CSV table of C-alpha atoms in Angstrom, one decimal:
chain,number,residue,atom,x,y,z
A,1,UNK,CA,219.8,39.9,58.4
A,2,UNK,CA,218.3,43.9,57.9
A,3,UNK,CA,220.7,45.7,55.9
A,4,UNK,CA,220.9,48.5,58.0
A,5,UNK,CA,223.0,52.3,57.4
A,6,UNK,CA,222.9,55.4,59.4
A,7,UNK,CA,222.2,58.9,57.7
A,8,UNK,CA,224.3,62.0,58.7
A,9,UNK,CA,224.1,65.8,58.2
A,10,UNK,CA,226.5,68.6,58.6
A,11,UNK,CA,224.9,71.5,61.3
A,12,UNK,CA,225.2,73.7,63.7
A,13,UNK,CA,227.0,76.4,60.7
A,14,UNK,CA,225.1,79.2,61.5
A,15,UNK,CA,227.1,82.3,62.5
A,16,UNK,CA,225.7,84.9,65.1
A,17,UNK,CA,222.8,85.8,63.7
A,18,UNK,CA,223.4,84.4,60.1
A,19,UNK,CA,221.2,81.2,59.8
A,20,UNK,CA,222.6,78.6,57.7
A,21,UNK,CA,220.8,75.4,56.8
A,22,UNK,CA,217.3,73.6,58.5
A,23,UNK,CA,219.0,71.8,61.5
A,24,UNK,CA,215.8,71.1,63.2
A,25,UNK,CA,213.8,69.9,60.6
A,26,UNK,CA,216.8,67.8,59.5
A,27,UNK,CA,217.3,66.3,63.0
A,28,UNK,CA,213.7,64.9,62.2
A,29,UNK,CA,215.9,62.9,60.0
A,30,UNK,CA,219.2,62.1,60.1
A,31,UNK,CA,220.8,59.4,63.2
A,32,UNK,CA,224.1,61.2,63.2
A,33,UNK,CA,225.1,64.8,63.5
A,34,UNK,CA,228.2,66.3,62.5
A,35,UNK,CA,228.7,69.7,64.2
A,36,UNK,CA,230.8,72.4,63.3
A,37,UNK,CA,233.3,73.2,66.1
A,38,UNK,CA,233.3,77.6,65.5
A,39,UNK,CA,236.5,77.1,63.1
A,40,UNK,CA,235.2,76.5,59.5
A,41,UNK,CA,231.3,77.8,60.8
A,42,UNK,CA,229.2,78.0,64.0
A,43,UNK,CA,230.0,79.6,67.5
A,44,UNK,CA,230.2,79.1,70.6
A,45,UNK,CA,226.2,79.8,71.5
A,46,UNK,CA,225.2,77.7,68.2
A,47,UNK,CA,227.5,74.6,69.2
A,48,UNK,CA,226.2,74.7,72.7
A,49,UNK,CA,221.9,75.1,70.8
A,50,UNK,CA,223.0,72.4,68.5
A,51,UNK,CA,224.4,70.2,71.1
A,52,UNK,CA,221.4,70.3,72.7
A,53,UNK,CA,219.1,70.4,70.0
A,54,UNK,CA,221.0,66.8,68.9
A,55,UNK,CA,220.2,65.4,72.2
A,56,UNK,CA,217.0,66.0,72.3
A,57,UNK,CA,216.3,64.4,69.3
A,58,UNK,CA,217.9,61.2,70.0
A,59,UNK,CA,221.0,62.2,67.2
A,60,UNK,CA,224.1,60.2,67.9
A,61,UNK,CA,226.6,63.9,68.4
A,62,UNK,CA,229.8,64.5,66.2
A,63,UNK,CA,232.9,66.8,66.3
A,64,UNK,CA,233.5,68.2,63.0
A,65,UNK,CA,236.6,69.7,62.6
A,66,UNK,CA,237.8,72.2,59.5
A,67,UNK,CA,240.4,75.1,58.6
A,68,UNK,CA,240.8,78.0,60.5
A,69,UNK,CA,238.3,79.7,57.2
A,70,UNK,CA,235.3,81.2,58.1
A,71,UNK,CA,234.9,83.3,54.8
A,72,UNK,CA,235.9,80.7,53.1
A,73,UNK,CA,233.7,78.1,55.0
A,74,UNK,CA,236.7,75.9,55.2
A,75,UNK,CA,236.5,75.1,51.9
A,76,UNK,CA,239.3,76.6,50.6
A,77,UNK,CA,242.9,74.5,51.4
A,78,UNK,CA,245.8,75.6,53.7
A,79,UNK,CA,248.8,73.9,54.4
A,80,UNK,CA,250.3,73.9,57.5
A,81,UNK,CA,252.8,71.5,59.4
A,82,UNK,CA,250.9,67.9,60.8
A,83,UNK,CA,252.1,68.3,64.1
A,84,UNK,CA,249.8,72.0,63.6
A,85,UNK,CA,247.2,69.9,62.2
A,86,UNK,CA,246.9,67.3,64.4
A,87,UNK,CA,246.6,70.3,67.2
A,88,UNK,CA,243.9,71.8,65.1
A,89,UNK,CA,241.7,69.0,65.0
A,90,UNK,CA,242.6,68.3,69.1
A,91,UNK,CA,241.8,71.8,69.9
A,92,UNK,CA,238.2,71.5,67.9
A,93,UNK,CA,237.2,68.0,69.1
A,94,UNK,CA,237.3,69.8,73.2
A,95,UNK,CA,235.4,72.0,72.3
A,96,UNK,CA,232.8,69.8,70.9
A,97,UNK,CA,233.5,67.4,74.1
A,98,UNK,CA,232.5,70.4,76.6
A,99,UNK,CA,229.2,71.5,74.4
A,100,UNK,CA,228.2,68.1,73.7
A,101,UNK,CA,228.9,67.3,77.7
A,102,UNK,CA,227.0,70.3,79.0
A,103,UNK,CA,224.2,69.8,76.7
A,104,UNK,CA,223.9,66.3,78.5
A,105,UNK,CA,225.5,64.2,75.8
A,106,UNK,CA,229.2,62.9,74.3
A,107,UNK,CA,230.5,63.0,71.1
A,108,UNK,CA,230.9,59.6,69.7
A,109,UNK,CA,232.4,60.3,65.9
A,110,UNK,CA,234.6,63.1,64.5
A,111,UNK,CA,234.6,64.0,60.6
A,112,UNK,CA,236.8,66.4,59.0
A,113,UNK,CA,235.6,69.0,57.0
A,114,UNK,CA,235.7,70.6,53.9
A,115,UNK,CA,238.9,70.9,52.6
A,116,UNK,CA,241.0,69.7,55.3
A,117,UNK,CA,238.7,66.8,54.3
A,118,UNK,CA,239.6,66.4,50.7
A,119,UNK,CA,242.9,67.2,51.4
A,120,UNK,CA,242.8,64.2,54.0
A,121,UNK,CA,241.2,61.9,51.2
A,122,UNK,CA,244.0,62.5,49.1
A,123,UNK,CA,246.8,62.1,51.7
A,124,UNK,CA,247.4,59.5,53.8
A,125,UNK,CA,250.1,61.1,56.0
A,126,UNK,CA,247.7,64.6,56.9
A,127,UNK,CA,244.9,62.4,57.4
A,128,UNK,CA,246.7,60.1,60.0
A,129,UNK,CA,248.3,63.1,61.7
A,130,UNK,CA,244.2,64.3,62.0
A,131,UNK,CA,242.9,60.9,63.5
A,132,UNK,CA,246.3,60.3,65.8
A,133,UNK,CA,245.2,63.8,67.1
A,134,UNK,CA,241.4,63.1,67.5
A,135,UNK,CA,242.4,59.5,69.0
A,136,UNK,CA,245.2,61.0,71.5
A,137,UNK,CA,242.2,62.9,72.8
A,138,UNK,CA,239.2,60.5,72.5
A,139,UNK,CA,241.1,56.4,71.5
A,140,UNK,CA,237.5,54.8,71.6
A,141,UNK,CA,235.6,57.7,69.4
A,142,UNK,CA,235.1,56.6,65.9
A,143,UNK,CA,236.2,57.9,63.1
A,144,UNK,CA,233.8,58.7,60.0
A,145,UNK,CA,236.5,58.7,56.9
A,146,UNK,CA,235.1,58.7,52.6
A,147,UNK,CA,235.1,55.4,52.0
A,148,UNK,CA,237.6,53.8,49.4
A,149,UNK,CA,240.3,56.9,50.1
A,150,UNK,CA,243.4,57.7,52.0
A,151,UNK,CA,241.1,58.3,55.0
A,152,UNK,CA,240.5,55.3,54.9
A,153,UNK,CA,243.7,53.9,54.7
A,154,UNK,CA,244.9,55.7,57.6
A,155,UNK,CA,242.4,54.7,60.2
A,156,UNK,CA,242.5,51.1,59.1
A,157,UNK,CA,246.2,51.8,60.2
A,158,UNK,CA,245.4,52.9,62.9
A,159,UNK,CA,243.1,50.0,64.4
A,160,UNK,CA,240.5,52.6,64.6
A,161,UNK,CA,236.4,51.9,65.1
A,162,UNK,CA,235.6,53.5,61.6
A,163,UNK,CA,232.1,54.7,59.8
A,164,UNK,CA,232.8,54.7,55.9
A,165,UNK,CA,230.4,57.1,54.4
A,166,UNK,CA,229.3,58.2,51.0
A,167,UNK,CA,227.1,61.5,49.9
A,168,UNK,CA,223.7,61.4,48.6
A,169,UNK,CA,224.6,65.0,47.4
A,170,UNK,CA,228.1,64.8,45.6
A,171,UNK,CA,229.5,63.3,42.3
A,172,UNK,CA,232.6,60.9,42.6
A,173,UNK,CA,235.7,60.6,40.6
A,174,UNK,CA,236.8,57.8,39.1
A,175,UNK,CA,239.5,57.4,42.7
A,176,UNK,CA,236.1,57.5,45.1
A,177,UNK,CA,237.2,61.3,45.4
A,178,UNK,CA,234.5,63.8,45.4
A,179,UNK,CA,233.8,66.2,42.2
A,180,UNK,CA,235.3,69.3,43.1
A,181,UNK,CA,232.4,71.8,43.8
A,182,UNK,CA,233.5,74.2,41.2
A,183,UNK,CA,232.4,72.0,38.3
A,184,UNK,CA,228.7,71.6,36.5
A,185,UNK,CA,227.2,68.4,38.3
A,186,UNK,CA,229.5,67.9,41.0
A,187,UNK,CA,226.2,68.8,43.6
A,188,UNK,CA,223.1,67.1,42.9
A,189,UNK,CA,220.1,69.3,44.1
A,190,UNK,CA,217.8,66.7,42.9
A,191,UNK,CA,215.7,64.9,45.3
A,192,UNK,CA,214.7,61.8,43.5
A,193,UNK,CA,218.1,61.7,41.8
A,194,UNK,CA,220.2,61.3,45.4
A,195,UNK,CA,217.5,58.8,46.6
A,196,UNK,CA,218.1,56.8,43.6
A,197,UNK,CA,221.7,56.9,43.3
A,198,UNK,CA,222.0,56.5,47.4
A,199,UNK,CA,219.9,52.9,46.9
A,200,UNK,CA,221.8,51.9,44.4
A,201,UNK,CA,225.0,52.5,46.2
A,202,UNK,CA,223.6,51.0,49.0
A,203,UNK,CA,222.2,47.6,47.2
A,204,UNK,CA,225.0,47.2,45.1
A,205,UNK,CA,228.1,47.9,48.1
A,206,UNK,CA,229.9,50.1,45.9
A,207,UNK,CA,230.2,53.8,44.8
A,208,UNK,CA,229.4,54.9,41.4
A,209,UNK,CA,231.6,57.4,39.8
A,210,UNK,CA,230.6,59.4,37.0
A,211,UNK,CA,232.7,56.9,34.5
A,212,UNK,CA,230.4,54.5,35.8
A,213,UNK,CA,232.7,52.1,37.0
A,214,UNK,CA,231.7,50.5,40.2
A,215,UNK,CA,234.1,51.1,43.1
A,216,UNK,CA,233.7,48.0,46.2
A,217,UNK,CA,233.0,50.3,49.4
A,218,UNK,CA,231.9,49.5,52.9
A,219,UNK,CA,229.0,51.5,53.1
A,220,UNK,CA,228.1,52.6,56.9
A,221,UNK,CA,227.0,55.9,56.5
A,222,UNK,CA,225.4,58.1,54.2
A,223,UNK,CA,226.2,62.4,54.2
A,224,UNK,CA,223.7,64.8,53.7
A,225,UNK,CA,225.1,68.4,53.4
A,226,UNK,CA,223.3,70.8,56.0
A,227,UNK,CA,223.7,73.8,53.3
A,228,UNK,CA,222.8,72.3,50.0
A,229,UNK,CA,219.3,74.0,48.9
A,230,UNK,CA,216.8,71.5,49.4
A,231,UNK,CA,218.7,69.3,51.8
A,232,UNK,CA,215.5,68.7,53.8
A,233,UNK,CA,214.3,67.4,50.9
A,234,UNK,CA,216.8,65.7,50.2
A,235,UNK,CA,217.2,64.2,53.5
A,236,UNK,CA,213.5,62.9,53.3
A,237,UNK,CA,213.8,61.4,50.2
A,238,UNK,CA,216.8,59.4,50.3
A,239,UNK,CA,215.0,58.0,53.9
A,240,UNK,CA,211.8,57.4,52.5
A,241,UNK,CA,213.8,55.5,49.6
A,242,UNK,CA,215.6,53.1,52.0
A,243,UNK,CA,213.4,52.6,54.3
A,244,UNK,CA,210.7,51.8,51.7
A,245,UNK,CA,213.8,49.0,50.5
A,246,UNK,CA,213.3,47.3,53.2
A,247,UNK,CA,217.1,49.3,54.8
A,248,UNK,CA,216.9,50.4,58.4
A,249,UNK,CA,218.3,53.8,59.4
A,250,UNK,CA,220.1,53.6,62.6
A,251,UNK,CA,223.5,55.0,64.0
A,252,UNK,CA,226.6,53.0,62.6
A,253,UNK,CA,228.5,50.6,65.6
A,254,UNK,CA,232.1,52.3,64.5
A,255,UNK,CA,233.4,48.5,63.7
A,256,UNK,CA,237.5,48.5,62.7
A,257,UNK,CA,238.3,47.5,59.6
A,258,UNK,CA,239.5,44.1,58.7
């Protein structure tokens, strides 16, 4: 049986007439998109070019949901009550639904962003009060959680179809938790280094924190940030790694956990 795992980007973060990231050249790429919903980044005009740009290209569309943070790109964290969150994570994934529908497509995954992301990874409760409130919306869309945290957890909980990802662009902690941004190393810019560490993963079934202790994961999906410098690159060389493995790149099935 082909080993096979699907390759995601984050896009459509541009901002008026502030371009941020290569979304075409990465939808040359990637099977899945993840596109920002005019909270955390985007608006209304580049959700509806992004939408279409995605179908177009074949891209299997996502809803990706962050904080209410535009300076901040919805990186930094806010806390606010989970009924508030669950609404905030409803309220983005229509939005997505109407572009994505317009456009001539439907969104078929949701991932949270940014901090409300990392925050979710960490707690179980915020991130089931995120999925009940995509689910209550959308019950058959599936849900693309970091693989081997609370995420996790809570959609197994929650019977839903699930895409467990990893990044080709991030260094993990020792609790399959991403390195926080802020530190040296914590975003790899290096080409060859993501493609390498991405087949490993891959091959082995198991993300590799900096300790280098192995951490059993389902792999289904692989993230490539939109706004890294050189994610292109990035993107190309993490494909051309697989593929040349002998690992197909196609859009994950969303199967529930066991």
């Amino acid at each position: 049986m082909t080993l096979s795992v699907d390759l995601n980007a984050d896009l459509g973060e541009s901002f008026g007439p502030w371009p941020m990231g290569s979304d075409e050249a990465l939808l040359e790429v990637i099977s899945s998109a993840n596109i920002a919903c005019g909270v955390h980044a985007g608006d209304w005009d580049v959700m509806a070019q992004t939408m279409a740009r995605a179908v177009r290209s074949g891209v299997g569309i996502g809803a990706h949901p962050g904080f209410p943070d535009l300076q901040g790109f919805g990186r930094r964290e806010m806390q606010m009550p989970l009924p508030s969150a669950a609404n905030l994570v409803r309220w983005q994934l229509g939005a997505a639904q109407a572009m994505a529908r317009a456009a001539g497509g439907e969104v078929r995954h949701l991932k949270l962003h940014g901090a409300l992301a990392n925050m979710a990874a960490r707690d179980e409760t915020l991130a089931a009060a995120c999925f009940e409130g995509a689910l209550s919306v959308a019950p058959d869309l599936i849900l693309v959680v970091l693989a081997g945290t609370a995420q996790q957890a809570a959609a197994g909980r929650l019977g839903a179809r699930v895409a467990c990802e990893i990044f080709a662009d991030r260094a993990y902690n020792p609790d399959a938790t991403l390195v926080d941004r802020r530190l040296p190393g914590a975003v790899i810019h290096d080409p060859a280094l993501a493609a390498h560490r991405v087949l490993r993963m891959v091959r082995a079934g198991a993300i590799l924190p900096e300790d280098g202790t192995p951490i059993p994961a389902r792999i289904d999906t692989i993230c490539l940030h939109g706004d890294t410098p050189g994610a292109v690159e990035i993107a190309r060389a993490v494909r051309a790694a697989l593929t040349g493995a002998g690992v197909a790149v196609a859009r994950f099935d969303g199967v529930p956990l066991v």
